Structures are given as C-alpha cells and as structure tokens.
PDB file of C-alpha atoms in Angstrom:
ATOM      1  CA  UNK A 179      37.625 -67.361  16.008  1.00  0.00           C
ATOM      2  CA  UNK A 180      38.058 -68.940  12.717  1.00  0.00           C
ATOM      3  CA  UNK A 181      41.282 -71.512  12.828  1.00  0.00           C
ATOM      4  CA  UNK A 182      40.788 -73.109  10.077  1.00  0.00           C
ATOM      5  CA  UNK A 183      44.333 -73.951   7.778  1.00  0.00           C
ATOM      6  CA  UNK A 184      44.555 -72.125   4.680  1.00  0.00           C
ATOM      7  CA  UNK A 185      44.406 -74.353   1.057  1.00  0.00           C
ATOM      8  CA  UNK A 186      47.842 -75.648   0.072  1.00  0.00           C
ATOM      9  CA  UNK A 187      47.360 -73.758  -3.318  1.00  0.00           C
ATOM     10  CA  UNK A 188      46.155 -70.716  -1.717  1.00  0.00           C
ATOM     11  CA  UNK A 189      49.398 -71.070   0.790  1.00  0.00           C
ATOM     12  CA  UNK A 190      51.876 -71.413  -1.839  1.00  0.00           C
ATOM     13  CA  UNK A 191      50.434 -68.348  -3.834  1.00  0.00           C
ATOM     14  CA  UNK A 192      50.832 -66.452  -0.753  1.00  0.00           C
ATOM     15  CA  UNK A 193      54.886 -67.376  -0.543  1.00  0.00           C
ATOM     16  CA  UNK A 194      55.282 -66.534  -3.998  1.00  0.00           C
ATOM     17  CA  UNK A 195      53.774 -63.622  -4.517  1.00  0.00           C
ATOM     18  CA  UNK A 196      56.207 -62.776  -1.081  1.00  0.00           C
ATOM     19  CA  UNK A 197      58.924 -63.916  -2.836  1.00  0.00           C
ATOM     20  CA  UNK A 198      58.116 -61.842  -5.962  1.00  0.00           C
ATOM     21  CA  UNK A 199      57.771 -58.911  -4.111  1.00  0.00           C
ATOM     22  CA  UNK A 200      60.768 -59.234  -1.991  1.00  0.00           C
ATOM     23  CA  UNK A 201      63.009 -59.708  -5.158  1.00  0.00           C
ATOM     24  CA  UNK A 202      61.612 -56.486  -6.930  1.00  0.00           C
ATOM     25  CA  UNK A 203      62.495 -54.710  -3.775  1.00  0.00           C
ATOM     26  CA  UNK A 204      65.976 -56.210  -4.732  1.00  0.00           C
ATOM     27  CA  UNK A 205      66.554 -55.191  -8.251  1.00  0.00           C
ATOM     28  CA  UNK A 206      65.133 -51.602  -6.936  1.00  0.00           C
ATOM     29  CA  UNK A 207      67.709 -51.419  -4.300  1.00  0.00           C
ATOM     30  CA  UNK A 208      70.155 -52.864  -6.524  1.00  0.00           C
ATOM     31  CA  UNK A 209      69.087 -49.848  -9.072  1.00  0.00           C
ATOM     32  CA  UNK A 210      69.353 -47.400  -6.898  1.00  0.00           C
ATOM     33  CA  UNK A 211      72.392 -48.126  -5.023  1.00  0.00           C
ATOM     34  CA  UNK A 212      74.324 -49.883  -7.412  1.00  0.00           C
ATOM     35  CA  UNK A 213      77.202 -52.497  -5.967  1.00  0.00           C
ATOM     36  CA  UNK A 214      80.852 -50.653  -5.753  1.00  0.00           C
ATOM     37  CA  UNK A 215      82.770 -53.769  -6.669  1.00  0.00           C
ATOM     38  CA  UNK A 216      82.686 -57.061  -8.316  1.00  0.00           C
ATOM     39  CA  UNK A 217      82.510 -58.843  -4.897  1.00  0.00           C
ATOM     40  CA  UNK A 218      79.450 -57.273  -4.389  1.00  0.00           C
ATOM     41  CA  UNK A 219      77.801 -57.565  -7.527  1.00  0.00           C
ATOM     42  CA  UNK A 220      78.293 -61.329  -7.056  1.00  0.00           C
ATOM     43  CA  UNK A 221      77.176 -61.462  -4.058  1.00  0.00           C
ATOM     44  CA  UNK A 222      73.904 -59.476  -5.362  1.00  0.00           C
ATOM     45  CA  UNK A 223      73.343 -61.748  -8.382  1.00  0.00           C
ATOM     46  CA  UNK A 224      74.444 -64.375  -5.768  1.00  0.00           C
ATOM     47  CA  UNK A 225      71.009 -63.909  -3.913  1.00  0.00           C
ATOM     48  CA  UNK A 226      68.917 -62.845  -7.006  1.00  0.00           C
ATOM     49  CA  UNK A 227      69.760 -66.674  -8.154  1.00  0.00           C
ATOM     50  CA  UNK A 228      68.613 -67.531  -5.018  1.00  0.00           C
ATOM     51  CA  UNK A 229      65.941 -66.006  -5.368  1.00  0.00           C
ATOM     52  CA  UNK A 230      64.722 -67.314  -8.606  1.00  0.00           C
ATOM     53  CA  UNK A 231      65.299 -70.864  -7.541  1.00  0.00           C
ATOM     54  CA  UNK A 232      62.687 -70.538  -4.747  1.00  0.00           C
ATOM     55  CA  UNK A 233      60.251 -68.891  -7.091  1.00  0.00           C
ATOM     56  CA  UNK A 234      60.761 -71.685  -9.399  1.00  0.00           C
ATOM     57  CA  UNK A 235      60.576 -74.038  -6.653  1.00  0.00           C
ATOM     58  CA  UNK A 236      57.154 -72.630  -5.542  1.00  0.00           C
ATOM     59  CA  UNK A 237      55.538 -72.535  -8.970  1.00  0.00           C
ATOM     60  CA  UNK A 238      56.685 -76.181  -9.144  1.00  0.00           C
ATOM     61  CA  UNK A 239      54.755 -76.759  -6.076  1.00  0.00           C
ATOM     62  CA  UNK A 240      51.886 -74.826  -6.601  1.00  0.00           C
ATOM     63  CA  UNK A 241      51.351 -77.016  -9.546  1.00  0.00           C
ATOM     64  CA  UNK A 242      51.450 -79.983  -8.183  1.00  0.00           C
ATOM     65  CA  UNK A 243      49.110 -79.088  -5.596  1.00  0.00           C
ATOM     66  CA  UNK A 244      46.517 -77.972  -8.123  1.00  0.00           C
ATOM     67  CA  UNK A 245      46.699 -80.775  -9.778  1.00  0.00           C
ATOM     68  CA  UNK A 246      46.271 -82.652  -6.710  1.00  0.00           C
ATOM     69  CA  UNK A 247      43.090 -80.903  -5.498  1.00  0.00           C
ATOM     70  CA  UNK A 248      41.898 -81.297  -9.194  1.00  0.00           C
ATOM     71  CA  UNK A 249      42.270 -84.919  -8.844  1.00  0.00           C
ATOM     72  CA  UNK A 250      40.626 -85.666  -5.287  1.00  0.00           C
ATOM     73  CA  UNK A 251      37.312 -83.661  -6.858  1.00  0.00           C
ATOM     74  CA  UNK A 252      37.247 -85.768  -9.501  1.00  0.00           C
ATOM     75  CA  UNK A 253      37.951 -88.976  -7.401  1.00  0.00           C
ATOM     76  CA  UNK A 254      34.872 -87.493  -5.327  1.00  0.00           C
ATOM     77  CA  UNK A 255      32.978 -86.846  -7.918  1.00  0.00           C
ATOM     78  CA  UNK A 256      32.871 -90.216  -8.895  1.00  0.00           C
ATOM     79  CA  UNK A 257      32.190 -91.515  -5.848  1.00  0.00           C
ATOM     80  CA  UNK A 258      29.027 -89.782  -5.654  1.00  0.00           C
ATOM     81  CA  UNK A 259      27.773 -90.508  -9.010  1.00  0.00           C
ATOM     82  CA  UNK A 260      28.401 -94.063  -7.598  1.00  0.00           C
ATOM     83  CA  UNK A 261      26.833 -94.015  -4.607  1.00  0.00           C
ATOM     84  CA  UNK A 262      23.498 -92.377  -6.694  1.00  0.00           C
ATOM     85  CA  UNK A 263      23.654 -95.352  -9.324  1.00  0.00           C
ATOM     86  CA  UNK A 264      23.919 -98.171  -6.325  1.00  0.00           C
ATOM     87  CA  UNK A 265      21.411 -96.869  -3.922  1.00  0.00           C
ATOM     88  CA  UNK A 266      19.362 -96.995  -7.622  1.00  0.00           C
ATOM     89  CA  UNK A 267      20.050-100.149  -8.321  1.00  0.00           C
ATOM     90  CA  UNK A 268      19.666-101.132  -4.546  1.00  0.00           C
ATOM     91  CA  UNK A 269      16.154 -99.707  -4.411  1.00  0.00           C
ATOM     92  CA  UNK A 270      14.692-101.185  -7.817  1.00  0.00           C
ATOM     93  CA  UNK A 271      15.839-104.739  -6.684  1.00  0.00           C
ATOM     94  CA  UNK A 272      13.885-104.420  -3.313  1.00  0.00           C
ATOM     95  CA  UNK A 273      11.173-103.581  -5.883  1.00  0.00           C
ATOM     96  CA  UNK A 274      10.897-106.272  -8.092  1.00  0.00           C
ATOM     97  CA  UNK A 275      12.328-108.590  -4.908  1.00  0.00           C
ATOM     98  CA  UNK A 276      15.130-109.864  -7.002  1.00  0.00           C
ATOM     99  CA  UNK A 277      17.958-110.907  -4.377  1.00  0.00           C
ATOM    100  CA  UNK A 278      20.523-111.454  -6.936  1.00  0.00           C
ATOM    101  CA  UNK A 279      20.167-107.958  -8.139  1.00  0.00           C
ATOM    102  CA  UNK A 280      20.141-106.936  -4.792  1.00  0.00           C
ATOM    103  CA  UNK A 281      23.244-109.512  -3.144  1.00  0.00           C
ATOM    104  CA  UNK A 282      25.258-107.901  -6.711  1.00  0.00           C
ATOM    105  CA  UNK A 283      24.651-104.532  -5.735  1.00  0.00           C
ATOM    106  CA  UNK A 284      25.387-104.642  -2.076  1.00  0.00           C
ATOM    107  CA  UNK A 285      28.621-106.098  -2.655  1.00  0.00           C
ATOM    108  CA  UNK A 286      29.151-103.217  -4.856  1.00  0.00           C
ATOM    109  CA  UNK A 287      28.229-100.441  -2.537  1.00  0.00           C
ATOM    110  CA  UNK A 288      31.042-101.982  -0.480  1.00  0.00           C
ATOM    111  CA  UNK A 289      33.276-101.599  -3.410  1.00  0.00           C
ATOM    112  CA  UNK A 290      32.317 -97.891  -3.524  1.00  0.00           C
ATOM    113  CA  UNK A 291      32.271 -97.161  -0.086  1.00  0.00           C
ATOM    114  CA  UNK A 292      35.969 -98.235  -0.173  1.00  0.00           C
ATOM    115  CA  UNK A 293      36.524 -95.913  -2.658  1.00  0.00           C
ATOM    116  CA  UNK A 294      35.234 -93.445  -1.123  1.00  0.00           C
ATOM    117  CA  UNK A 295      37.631 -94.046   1.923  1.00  0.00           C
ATOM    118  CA  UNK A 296      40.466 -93.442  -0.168  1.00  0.00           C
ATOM    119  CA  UNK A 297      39.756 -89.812  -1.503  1.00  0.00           C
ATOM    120  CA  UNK A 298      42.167 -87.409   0.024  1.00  0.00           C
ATOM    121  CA  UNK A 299      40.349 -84.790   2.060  1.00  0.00           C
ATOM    122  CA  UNK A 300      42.822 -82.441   2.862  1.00  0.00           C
ATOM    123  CA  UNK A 301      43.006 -82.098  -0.727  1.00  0.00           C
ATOM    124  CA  UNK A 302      39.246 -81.174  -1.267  1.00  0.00           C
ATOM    125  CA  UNK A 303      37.416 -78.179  -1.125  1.00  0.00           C
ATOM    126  CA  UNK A 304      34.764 -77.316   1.897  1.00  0.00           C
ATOM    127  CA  UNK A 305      32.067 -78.494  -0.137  1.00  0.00           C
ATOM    128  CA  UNK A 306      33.308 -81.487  -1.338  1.00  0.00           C
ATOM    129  CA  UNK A 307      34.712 -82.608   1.733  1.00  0.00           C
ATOM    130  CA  UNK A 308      31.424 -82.087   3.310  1.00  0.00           C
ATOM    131  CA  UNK A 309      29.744 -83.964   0.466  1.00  0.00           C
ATOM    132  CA  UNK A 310      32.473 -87.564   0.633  1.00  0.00           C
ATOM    133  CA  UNK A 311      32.037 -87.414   4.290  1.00  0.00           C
ATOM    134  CA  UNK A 312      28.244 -87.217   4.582  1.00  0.00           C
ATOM    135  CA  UNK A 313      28.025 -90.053   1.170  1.00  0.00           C
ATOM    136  CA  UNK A 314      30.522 -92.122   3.686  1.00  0.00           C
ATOM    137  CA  UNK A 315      27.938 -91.671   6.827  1.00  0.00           C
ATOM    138  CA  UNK A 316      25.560 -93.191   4.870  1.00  0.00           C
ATOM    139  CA  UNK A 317      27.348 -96.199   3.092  1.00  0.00           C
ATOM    140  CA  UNK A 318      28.380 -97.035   6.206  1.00  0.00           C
ATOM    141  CA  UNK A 319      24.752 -96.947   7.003  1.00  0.00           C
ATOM    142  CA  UNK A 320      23.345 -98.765   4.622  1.00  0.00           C
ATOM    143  CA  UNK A 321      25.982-101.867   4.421  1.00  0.00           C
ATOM    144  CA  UNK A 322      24.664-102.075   8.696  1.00  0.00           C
ATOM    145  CA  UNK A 323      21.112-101.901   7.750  1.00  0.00           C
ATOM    146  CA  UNK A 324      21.050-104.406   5.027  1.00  0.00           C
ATOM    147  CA  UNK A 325      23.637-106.477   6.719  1.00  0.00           C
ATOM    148  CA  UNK A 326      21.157-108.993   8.236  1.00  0.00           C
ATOM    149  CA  UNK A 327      18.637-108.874   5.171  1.00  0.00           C
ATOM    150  CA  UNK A 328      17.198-112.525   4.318  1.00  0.00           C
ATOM    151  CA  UNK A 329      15.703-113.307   0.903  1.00  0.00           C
ATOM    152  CA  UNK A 330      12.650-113.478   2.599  1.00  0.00           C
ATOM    153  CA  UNK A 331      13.203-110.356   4.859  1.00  0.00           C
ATOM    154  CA  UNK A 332      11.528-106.993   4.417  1.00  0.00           C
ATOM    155  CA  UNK A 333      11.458-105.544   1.165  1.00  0.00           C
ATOM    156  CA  UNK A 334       9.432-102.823   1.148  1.00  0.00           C
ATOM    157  CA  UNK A 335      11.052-100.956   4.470  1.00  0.00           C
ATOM    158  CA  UNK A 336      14.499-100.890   2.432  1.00  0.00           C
ATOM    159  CA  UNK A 337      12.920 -99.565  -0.415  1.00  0.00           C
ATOM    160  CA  UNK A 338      11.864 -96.909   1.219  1.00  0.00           C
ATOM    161  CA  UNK A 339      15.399 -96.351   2.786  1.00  0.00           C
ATOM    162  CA  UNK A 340      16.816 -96.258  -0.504  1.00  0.00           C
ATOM    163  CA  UNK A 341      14.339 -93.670  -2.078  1.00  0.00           C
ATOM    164  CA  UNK A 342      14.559 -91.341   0.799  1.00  0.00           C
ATOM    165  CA  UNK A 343      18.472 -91.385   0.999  1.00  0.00           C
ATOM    166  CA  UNK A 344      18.575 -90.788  -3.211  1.00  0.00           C
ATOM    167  CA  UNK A 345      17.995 -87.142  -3.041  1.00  0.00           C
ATOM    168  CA  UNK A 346      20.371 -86.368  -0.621  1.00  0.00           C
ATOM    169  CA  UNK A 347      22.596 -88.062  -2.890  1.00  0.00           C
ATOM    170  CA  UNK A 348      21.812 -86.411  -6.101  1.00  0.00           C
ATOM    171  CA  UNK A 349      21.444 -82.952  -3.871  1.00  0.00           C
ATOM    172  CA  UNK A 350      25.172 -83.532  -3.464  1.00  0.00           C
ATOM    173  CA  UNK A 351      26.014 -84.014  -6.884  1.00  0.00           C
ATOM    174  CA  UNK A 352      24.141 -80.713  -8.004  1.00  0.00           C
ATOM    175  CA  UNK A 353      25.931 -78.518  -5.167  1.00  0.00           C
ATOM    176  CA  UNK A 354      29.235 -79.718  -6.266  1.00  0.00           C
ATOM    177  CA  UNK A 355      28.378 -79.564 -10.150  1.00  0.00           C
ATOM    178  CA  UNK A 356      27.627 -82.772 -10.932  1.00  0.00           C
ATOM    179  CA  UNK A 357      24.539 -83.537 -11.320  1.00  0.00           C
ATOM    180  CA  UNK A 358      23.450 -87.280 -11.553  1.00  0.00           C
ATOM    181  CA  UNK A 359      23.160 -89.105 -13.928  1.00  0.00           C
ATOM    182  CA  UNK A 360      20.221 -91.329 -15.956  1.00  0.00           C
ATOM    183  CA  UNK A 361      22.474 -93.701 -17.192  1.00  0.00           C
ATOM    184  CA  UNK A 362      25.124 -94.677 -14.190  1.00  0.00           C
ATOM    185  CA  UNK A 363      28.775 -95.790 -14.071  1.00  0.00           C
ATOM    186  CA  UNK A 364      29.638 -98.284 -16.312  1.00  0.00           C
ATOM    187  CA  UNK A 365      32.807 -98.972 -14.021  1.00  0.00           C
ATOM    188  CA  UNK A 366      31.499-101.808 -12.004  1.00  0.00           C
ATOM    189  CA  UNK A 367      30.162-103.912 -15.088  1.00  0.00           C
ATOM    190  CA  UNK A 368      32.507-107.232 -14.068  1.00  0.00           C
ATOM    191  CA  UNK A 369      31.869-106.447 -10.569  1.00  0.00           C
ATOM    192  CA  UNK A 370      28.070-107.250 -11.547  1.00  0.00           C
ATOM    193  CA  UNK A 371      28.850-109.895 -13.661  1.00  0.00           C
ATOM    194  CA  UNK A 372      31.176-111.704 -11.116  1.00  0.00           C
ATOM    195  CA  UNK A 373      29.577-111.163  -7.793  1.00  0.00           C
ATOM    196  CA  UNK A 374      26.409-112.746  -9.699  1.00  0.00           C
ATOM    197  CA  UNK A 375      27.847-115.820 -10.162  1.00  0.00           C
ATOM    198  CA  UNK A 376      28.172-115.601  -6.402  1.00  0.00           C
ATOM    199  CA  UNK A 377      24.409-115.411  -5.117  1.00  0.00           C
ATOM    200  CA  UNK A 378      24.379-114.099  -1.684  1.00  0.00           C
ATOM    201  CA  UNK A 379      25.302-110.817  -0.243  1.00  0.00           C
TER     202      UNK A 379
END
C-alpha cells in the first residue's frame, strides 16, 4: 500500500480544480433556480465572492509552490555538477600527487557537501531527491576517507576511489537532465584561490 504524500503542486491543483467545479455547480443552481429576493441574491453573490477569493488564493499558492520545486532542482542540479567537477579535480591531484591541489579541493567538497545539505527535499521530485541524497552518501564518504590522508599517504588507492565514484555521479546528472560537464563550475574560483594560500586539508 502506497502512502506516499501527494506533490504540493499536484495538491493544490486538486483543491482548485474542486473549487472550480463546486462554483459552476453554483452559477448552474443559481441559473436554474434563480434567488426570489435581494437578500438572497446577496447572499448568493455573497458566497460566489467567496468563492473567487479561494480560487485566487489557490492559484497564488500553486505558484509559489512551482516556483519553489523549480528552484530546489536547480539548487540540486548544481550540486551535482559540483560534486562531478570536485571528485575531478580530487582524482587528477592524487594523479600528479599535488597536495595543494588536493588540500584546495577537499576543502571544497566540504563547501559543496554543505550545499548540498541545504536543498529542500520535500520540494524535489522522486528522482532528484534520490539523486541529492545518494551525492550526500557519498560526500560524506569521501570527506571520512580522505580525512586522515598524509602528503605522503596513498595516492593511488584514492585515485581509484575517485574514478569509480565519477560515473555514478555523472549517471545522476544524465537521469535528471543534466548531463556533466567538460568545463566545471566556475563558482568556487576564490574558494581555490584562498584555501591555497592555506596548504593543508
């Protein structure tokens, strides 16, 4: 048995187009047996303006949650295409053994993670919520397994992490319509530039 609540958009559709209906069965009624008296043709238009109001009321609403879900898929859009870039970056600096690349981009995969932890998933789609929750899963992975990493630790073993947790990542993207890509986010530019100055992770 399937439990599962309803979208806020697809809830709010459902009241108005209940509304809608229920007020067309008004003016009908209304049509066909017309008030007698001016009492009761204000008390008709009475709960026709009632009426209305709530309708306007739930288109209001219905917008706003649209634009709502809009906005969390883009917030977790981004946080994949983030996550693909840094687990990138993460694996060609265990390549070339570069532990300022790699100290820079670990601090930034902490950065992402934590943006990651702010995307609203009520407000996302079952796709998408599957896809921010399985990209937090492994963050939270990787920031454990590279916590104890030395400059002279091993290299090669997170490399390989790194490459075989990629296409899971960009498998992600491409389900949800976003495929990765070449280039990365250009958000966490200063990020690099000032956790470099820093030199450990």
């Amino acid at each position: 048995m399937n439990n599962a609540t309803p979208p806020p958009g697809k809830s709010m559709g459902r009241l108005a187009a209940a509304v809608l209906s229920g007020s067309l069965v008004l003016v009908l009624v209304i049509w066909f047996y017309r008030p007698a008296s001016s009492a009761e043709w204000a008390a008709w238009l009475q709960t026709l303006g009632v009426l209305a109001a709530i309708l306007w009321s739930v288109r209001l609403q219905l917008e706003n949650s649209r634009q709502g879900l809009r906005q969390a898929g883009q917030v977790a859009s981004i946080f994949a295409t983030n996550m693909h870039w840094v687990f990138r970056e993460l694996s060609d600096a265990c390549i070339k053994r570069s532990w300022a690349d790699y100290a820079v981009h670990r601090r930034i995969l902490e950065e992402i993670l934590a943006q990651g932890r702010e995307v609203t998933l009520q407000q996302l789609d079952g796709r998408s919520l599957a896809m921010v929750t399985s990209l937090r899963t492994i963050a939270v992975e990787a920031l454990e397994l590279t916590e104890g990493h030395t400059e002279a630790g091993k290299w090669a073993q997170l490399q390989v992490y790194f490459d075989r947790r990629l296409p899971s990542i960009a498998a992600w993207l491409t389900a949800t319509g976003n495929p990765p890509e070449s280039s990365g986010p250009t958000d966490y530019a200063g990020l690099r530039t000032s956790y470099g100055q820093l030199g450990g992770p």
